[in-house]
PDB file of C-alpha atoms in Angstrom:
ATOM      1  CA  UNK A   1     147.854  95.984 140.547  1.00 52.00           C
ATOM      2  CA  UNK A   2     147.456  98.303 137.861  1.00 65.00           C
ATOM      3  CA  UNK A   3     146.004 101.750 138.090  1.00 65.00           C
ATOM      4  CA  UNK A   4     146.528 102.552 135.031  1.00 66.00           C
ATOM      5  CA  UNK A   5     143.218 101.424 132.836  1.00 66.00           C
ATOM      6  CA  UNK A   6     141.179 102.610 136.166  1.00 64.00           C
ATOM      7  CA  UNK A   7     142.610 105.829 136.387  1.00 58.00           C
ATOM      8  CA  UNK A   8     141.532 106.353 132.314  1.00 67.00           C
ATOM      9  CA  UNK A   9     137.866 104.914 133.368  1.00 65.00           C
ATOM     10  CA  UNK A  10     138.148 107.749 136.482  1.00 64.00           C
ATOM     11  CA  UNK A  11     138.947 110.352 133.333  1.00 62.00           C
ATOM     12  CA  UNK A  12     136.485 109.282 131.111  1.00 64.00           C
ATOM     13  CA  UNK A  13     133.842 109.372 133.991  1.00 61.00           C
ATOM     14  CA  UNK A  14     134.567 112.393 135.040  1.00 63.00           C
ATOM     15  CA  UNK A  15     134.234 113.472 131.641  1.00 59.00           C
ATOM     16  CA  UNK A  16     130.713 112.152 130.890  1.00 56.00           C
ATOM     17  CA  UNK A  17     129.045 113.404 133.742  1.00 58.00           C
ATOM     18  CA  UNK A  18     129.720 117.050 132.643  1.00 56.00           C
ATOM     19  CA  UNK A  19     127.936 115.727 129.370  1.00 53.00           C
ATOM     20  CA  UNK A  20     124.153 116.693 129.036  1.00 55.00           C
ATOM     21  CA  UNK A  21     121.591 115.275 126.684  1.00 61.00           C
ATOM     22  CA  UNK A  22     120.014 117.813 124.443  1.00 64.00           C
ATOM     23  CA  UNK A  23     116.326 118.295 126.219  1.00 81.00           C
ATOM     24  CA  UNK A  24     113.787 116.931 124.382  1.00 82.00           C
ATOM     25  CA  UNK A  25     111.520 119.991 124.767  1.00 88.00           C
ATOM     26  CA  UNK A  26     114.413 121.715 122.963  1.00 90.00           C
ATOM     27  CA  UNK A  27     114.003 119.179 120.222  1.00 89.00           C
ATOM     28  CA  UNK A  28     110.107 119.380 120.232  1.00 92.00           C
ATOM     29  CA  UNK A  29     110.715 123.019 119.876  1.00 92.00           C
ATOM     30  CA  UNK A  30     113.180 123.307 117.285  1.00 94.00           C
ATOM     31  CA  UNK A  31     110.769 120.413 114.812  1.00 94.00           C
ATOM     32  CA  UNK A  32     108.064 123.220 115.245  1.00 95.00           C
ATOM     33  CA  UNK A  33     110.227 126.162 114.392  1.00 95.00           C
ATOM     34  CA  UNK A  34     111.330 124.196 110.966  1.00 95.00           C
ATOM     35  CA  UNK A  35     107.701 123.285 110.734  1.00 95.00           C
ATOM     36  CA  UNK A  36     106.879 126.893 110.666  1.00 96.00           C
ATOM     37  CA  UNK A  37     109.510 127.856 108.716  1.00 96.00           C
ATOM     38  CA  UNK A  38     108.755 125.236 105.863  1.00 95.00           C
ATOM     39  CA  UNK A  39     105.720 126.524 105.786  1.00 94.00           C
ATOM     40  CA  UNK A  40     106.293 129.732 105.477  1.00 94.00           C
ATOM     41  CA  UNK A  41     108.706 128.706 102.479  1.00 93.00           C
ATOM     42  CA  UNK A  42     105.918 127.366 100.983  1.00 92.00           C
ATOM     43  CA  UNK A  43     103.567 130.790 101.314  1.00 91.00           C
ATOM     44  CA  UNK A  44     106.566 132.897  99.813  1.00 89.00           C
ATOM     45  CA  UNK A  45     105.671 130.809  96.385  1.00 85.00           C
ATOM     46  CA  UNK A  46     103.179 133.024  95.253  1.00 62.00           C
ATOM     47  CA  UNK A  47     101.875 130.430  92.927  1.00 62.00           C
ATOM     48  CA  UNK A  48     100.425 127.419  95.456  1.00 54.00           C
ATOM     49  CA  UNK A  49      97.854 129.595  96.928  1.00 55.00           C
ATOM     50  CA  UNK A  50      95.672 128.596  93.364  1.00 55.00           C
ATOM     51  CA  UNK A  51      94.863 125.081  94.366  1.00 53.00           C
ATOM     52  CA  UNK A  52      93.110 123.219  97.853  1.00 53.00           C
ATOM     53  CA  UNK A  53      94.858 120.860  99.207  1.00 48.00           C
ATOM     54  CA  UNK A  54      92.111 118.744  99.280  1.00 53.00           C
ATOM     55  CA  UNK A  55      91.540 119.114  95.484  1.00 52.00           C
ATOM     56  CA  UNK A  56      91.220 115.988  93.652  1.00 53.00           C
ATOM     57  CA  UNK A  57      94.133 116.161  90.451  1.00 51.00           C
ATOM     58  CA  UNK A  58      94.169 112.892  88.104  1.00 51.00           C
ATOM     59  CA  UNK A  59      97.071 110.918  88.399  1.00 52.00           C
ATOM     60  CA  UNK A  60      98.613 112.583  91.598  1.00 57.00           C
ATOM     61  CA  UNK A  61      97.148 110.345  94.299  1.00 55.00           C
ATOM     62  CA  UNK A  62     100.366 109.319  95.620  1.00 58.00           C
ATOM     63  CA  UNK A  63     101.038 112.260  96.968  1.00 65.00           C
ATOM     64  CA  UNK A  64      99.520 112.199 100.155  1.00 67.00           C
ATOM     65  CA  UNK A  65      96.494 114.216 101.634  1.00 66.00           C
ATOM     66  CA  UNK A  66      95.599 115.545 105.034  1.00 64.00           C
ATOM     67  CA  UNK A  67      95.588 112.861 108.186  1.00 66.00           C
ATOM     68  CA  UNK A  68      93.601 114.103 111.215  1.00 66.00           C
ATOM     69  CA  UNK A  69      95.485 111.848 113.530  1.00 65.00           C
ATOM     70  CA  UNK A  70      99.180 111.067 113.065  1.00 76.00           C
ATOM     71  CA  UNK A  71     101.683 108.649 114.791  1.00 89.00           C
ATOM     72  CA  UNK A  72     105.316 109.695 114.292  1.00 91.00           C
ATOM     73  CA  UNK A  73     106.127 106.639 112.441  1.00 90.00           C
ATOM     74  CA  UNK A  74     103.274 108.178 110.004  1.00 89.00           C
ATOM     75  CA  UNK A  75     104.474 111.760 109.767  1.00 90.00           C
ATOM     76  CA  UNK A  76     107.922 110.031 108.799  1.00 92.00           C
ATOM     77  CA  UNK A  77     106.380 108.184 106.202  1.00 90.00           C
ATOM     78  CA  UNK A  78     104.245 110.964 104.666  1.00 90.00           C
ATOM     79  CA  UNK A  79     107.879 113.907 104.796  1.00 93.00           C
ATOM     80  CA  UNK A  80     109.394 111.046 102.632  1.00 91.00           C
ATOM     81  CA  UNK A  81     106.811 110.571  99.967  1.00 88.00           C
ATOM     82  CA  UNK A  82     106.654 114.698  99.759  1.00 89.00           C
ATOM     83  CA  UNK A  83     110.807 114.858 100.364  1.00 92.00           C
ATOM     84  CA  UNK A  84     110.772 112.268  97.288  1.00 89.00           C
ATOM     85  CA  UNK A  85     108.099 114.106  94.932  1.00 87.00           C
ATOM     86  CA  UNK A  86     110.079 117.530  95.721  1.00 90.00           C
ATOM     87  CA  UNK A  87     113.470 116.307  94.860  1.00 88.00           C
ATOM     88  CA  UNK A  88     112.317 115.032  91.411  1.00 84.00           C
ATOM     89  CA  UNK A  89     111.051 118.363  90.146  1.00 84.00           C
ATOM     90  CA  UNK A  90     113.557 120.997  88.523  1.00 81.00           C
ATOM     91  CA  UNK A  91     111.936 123.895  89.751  1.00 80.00           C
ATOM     92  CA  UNK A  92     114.436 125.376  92.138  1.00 83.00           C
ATOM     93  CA  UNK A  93     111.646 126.874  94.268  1.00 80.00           C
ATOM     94  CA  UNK A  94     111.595 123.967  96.206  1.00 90.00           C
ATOM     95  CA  UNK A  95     115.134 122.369  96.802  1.00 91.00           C
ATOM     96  CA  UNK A  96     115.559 123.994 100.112  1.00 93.00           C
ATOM     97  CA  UNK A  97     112.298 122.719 101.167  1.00 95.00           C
ATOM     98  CA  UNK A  98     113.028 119.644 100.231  1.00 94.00           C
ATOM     99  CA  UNK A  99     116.545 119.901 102.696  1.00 94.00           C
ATOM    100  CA  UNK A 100     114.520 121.219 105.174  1.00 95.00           C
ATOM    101  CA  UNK A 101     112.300 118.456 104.784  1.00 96.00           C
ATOM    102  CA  UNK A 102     115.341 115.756 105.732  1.00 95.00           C
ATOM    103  CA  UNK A 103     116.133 117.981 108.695  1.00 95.00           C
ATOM    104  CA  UNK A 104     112.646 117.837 109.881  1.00 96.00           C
ATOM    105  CA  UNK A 105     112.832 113.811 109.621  1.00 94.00           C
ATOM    106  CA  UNK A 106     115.488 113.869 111.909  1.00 93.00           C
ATOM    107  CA  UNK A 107     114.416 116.153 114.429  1.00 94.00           C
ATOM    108  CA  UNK A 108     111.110 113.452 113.851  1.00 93.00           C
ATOM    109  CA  UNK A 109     113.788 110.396 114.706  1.00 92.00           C
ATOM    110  CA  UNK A 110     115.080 112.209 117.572  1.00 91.00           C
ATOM    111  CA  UNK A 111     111.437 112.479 119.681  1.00 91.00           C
ATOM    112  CA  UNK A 112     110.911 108.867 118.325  1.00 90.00           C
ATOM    113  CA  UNK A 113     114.278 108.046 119.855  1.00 88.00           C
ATOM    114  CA  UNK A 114     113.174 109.457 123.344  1.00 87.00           C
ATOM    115  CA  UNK A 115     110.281 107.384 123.542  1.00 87.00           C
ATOM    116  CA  UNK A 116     111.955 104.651 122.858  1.00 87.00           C
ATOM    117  CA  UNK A 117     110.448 104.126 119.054  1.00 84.00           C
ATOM    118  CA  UNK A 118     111.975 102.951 116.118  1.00 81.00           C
ATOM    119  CA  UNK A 119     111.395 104.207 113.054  1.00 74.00           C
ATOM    120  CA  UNK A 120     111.227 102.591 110.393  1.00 74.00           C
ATOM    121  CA  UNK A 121     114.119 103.218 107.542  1.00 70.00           C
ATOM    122  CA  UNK A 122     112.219 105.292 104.417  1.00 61.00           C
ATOM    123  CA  UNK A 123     115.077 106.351 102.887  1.00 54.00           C
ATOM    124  CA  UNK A 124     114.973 103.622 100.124  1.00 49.00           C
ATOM    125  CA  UNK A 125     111.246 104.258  99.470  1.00 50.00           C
ATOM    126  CA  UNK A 126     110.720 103.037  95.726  1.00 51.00           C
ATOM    127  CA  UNK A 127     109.792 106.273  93.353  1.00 54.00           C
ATOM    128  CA  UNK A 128     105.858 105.463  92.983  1.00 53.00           C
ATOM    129  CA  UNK A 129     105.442 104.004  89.267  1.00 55.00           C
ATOM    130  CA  UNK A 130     103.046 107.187  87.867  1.00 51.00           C
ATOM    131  CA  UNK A 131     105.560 109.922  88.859  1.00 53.00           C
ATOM    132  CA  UNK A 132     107.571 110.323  85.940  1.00 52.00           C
ATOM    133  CA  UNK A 133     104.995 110.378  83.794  1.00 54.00           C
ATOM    134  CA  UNK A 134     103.271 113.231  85.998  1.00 53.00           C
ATOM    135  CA  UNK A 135     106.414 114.908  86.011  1.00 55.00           C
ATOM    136  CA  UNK A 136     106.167 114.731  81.906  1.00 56.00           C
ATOM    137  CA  UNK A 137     102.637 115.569  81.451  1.00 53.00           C
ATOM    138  CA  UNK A 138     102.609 118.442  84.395  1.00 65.00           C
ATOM    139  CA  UNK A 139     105.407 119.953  86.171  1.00 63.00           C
ATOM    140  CA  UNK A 140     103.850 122.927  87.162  1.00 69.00           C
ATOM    141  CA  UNK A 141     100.411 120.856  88.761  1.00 73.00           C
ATOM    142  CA  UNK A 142     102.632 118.426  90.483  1.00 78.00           C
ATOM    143  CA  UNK A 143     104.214 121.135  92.153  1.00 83.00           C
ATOM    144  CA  UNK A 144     101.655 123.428  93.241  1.00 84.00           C
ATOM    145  CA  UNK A 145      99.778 119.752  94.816  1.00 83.00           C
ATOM    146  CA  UNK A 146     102.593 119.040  96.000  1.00 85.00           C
ATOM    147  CA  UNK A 147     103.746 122.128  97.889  1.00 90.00           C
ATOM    148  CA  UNK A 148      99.405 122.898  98.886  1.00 88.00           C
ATOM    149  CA  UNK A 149      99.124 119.307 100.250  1.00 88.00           C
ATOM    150  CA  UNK A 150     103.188 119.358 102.291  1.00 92.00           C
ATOM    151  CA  UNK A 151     101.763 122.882 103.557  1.00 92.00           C
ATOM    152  CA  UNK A 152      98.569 121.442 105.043  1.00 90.00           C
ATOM    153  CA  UNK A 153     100.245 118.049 106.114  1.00 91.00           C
ATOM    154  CA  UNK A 154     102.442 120.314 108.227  1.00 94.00           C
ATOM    155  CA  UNK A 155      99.883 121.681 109.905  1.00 93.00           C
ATOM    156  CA  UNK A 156      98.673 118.478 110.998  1.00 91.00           C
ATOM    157  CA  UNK A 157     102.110 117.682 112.538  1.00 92.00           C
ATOM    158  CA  UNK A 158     102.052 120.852 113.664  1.00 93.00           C
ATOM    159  CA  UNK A 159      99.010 120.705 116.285  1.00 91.00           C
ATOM    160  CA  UNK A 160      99.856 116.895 117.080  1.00 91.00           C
ATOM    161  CA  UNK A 161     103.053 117.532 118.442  1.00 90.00           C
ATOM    162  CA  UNK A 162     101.098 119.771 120.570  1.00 87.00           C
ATOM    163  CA  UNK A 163      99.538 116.520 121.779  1.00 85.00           C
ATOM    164  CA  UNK A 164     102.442 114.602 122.203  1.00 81.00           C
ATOM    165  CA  UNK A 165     101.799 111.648 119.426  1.00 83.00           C
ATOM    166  CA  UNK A 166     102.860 108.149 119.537  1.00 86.00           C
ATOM    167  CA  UNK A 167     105.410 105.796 118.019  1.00 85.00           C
TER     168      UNK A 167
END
């Protein structure tokens, strides 16, 4: 008989029980430190405390509003239409937001992971059809919706991770 491949399985167990998973509290915590952070971000530029996120602006209803109730797969959804709108302006006030942004989708696929969800795949989201003409006509509106609308969409995800939300 050979002991050879069950000595190597005796290893390799050995070796994965000293393993631990990260603890998804951990995880929970860390998606509402970037949260925080983000947001924060998003307070040190001075000029997106001039418009309410629920302001109405012509031509910028793709970027999404505020959502009382949100499911992760929803939270996902909305980071990528803002993580989208962010990385096609120049302004370099908000290329770290939009990183931090990606980061926070993960930490979001992670909890949806450990409740056994699957996101769905929004990386390829198409570029909605009126956003380069926005970006033409109004740089500086796009932004400051942008950034005032992300700011209070965090806060949403903010108190329902409190609540534990679902897939």
């Amino acid at each position: 008989m050979c002991w050879r491949p069950l000595c190597r399985f005796l290893w390799l167990w050995s070796y994965l029980s000293y393993v631990q998973a990260v603890p998804i509290q951990k995880v929970q915590d860390d998606t509402k430190t970037l949260i925080k952070t983000i947001v924060t971000r998003i307070n040190d530029i001075s000029h997106t405390q001039s418009v309410s996120a629920k302001q109405r602006v012509t031509g910028l209803d793709f970027i999404p509003g505020l959502h009382p109730i949100l499911s992760l797969s929803k939270m996902d959804q909305t980071l990528a239409v803002y993580q989208q709108v962010l990385t096609s302006l120049p302004s370099q006030n908000v290329l770290q937001i939009a990183n931090d942004l990606e980061n926070l989708r993960d930490l979001l696929h992670l909890l949806a992971f450990s409740k056994s969800c699957s996101l769905p795949q929004t990386s390829g989201l198409q570029k909605p059809e009126s956003l380069d003409g926005v970006l033409e006509a109004s740089l500086y509106s796009t932004e400051v919706v942008a950034l005032s609308r992300l700011q209070g969409s965090l806060q949403d995800i903010l108190q329902q991770l409190d609540v534990s939300p679902e897939c």
